[in-house]
Amino acid sequence: MAAKRIESVNDFVVKFANVNGSGSASANTLFAKSIMRMGVPISPRNIFPSNIQGLPTWYEVRVSEQGWLGRRGGADLMVAMNPQTWDRDVAEIDPGGYLFYDSTKPLPASKFRDDITVIGMPLTAICNDAYSDARERQLFKNIIYVGALAALLGIEPDVIAELIGEQYRGKEKLLQPNVHALHMGYAYARDRLGGPIGLRVARSDAVGDRIFIEGNSAAALGCVYGGATVAAWYPLTPSSSMAEAFARHCRKFRVDPDSGRARYAIVQAEDELAAIGVVIGAGWNGARAFTATSGPGISLMQEFIGLAYFAEIPAVIFDVQRGGPSTGMPTRTQQSDVLACAYASHGDTKHPLLFPEDPKEAFEFAALSFDLAERLQTPVFVLSDLDIGMNERLCEPLEWDDARRYDRGKVMTYEMLESGQDFGRYLDTDGDGIPYRTYPGTHASKGAYFTRGTTRDAYARYSERGPDYLYNMERLMRKFATAANLVPQPIMRPAAQPTRRGVIYFGSTTPAMDEALDMLAKGGMHLDALRLRAYPFPKSVADFIAAHDEVFVVEQNRDAQLKTLLVNDAGVNPATLIPILHYDGTPITARFITDAVAAEVRRLNVRPLHGGRAA
Amino acid sequence: MTYLAKPKLHHPDLPQNRLGYTRRDYEGTVSTLCAGCGHDSISAAIIQAFFELAIPPHRVAKLSGIGCSSKTPTYFLGQSHGFNSVHGRMPSVLTGASLANRELVYLGVSGDGDSASIGLGQFAHAMRRGVNMVYIVENNGVYGLTKGQFSATADRGSKSKRGAVNTDSPIDLVGLALQLGASFVARSFSGDKAQLVPLIKAAVEHRGAAFIDVVSPCVAFNNHPGSTKSYDYVRAHNEAVNRLDFMPRRDEVTADYPPGSVVDVVMHDGSVMHLHKLAADYDPTDRVRAMNYLAERAARGEVVTGLLYVDARAEDLHYHLGTVDAPLNSLGERELCPGAAALREFNAALR
Ligand SMILES: Cc1ncc(C[n+]2csc(CCOP(=O)(O)OP(=O)(O)O)c2C)c(N)n1
Ligand code: SF4
Ligand SMILES: [Mg+2]
């Protein structure tokens, strides 16, 4: 049927179209992991609705021996298991690609395309023959198609069987039927579907010792390692799985072996106002505390964030960003809370933001955020997003140095108070803008103070005097300058050739940007790249911009929020910054970046003449 | 970490409590509220209760929201850490503080606007969770600090100073606390220190959420005829169901009571509350009957006061969460960080 078949080894995209709640998720993950076990890097992405059962859901697996982990776009093989979305799924297949579908019910020829290879397998009929229970028919159908895909793509069935074995360790009753279904699908495809297609998985060693983990789980583990003891949250996609992962990790790592009791406290609060309130109360009282939320939660927390900023209370807020505004696209990804977090609350406020690029940095920045929050005595935001948070991603193994000690910041102890050291809660003693604090209950007669959101003098006494207010506000600015040197510094990646053009990006844009830089360089366009890892920006960011004629600022929101922050805070010339914006809710791709950059460069190269006409 | 208290030296004639503190050690800065404001009397009662209980002042954390009432924590327990948070959100801040260090005494002070209007949700959920705290609402039926607007506890039909009539039905925080599972519920009157002080003492010793609604007239905006939160109105309609003597377990019971008139309630730590029954048929350990009684009396316009409900065997949030005995804020890397070896194992399971 097909004119030309796509032929590719270890470099293609498989997309599964499923119905939400049909049990496809674990089968699809099994498929992806088996390729990883064969040493070929993968990057899967869930594209799911805000729904529990019935609506369409997709799972996209990019296979890339070169190790590109960004979304590619398009699909070389569509596993079309959802009649509801059939037309758009078939339309999405790249010319020369493949369609795998359940052929139990015959479909008219008009439902297909003639530039793709169509592979029909009567999955429902096979399951109806093999199983009598309705639930089994549904679940094993998923495993059967995984078996069939293994035969079509050259995935070793033993690798899949081994993964099933790990999954059902100790549950032998479930293990056998799953392995059986796998082989049934494999044999059918091998014997009756014509065996391998043009897309092939071949063993490689390109995965190395990398791990495969969701950003939310890694961030939650970072909270465990970073010493968080209090967590408060209100369920909100895509952040809920972070709080749930924290509970899971705590059950594993934070139970006192002697008493069996918890070295942590988790409160599922009544709303995000209460969640941040709990975090602030705990932080005030010397515990490391965090909340995990997304845009709508950040909006609700505004008043409290201002209190924590002004009263100088450590707090860590994870914003796993999703598509806004309002309820927006609750199950899609965006980087659109940058300004809402940077300037959260009324009055003059600004807050440190950390931008992890992947689960590994989500772990590191999570642990670090508690040091920063306590050192700086202020709310610290960790801004990841749905793309990082809710997808399993291949990343370097997590690391911890056992010699590392928590930085609890400037805390005046009983001994210091007893020795007569002067305690001014809002007094800057050494010029870094950071005052000392005391934990409640420390000393019988020294070090108690009153915490309030109203103005006060350096000794925490209520004061509305202008000079006292200015002292405080200017000290907070000094503290913010101190923060710029403590937060993770940007990573500069010079182009292979000298260039006057640069690009700035952050967070989940990174894998697509890595690939885009490679594509652009191959096309002769060289860009110096700067990956921002935090706000406030150190001076090196302004220097980078000043060293280039044009700097593309790539981000996943409509309003160029990072660019705004750069213009406001880094004192750079806005004319040198050219926004590249992607915000349709899908993760940004290398194709998008290269196309957009190329278009901007074409525009820049057309030099206007007098009178405004182009030459 | 508990350190020995070192009270300041005072005039030798000032009476001292068991730990050698004088009443002055429990005072704060001079009040800036209106002369005659009910809230100041409550501050005085708090000072007396903590003095008599001989709680080291620095082992108390006092938290509040925003309002005249919420300002009062500056006026007592000057050696305690205080936290004047945001309007209506004291309960969540207190909850977090309590999770961080279970060893301090947590005193939350709020107003009727703070707890029944803007903060109704947080009030309710803190009660539900059984946070170990004393939660006092200084209830004057108005927003004092913003100059006299009706609050959500203002009775339907009560008149504002300018003559406007409140048409919304009132929120009864006592009724809510009972329904939501607070394990110690009381109502009192700022003008009745003899009733209020023992109630505060018992609430401090109670483990779990202890709520005291204290009617506390606002002399500036709600003390006129037509108000149901004025001194005159409350004095005329106050129906105390019992009188309380609070006996920390170390004190001996010396008084003699006529048989049948006293109920003893033994608290979790062994201290004893002697309840002198004033309403013969009132049983403060029966939650459902208490709710009915209160509803009936409220319908007659009575302000029922006293210890309205207590469950002396209640458990608190820390118990429900199964947290360790050591304050969470005292744990360090050794207890909290699983270390590099555990991380290597964790990584290995993800390949
Ligand atoms: C978010 C917010 N909205 C409004 C206010 C203004 N405000 C301050 S106190 C108060 C009412 C306080 O009433 P109540 O809690 O009854 O205390 P009272 O002054 O009567 O003791 C209001 C509305 C505020 N501080 N914060
Ligand atoms: S306005 Fe009312 S509540 Fe406020 S201090 Fe004056 S009397 Fe008290
Ligand atoms: Mg009031």
Coordinates of C-alpha atoms and ligand atoms in Angstrom, one line a residue, chain B residues 33-34 37 39 68 140 144-145 218-221, ligand 2:
Chain B
L33 CA -6.6 49.3 72.8
C34 CA -9.5 51.6 73.9
C37 CA -12.2 47.2 75.7
H39 CA -10.0 42.3 75.0
C68 CA -7.8 44.6 67.7
N140 CA -17.4 41.4 70.0
G144 CA -13.2 46.7 65.8
L145 CA -10.1 47.5 63.9
C218 CA -16.2 46.6 72.0
V219 CA -16.7 49.8 73.8
A220 CA -16.1 51.9 70.8
F221 CA -18.5 50.3 68.3
Ligands
SF4_2 S1 -12.3 49.4 68.7 FE1 -13.4 48.0 70.0 S2 -12.3 46.1 69.8 FE2 -10.9 47.7 69.1 S3 -9.8 48.3 70.9 FE3 -11.5 49.7 70.7 S4 -13.0 48.7 72.0 FE4 -11.5 47.2 71.6

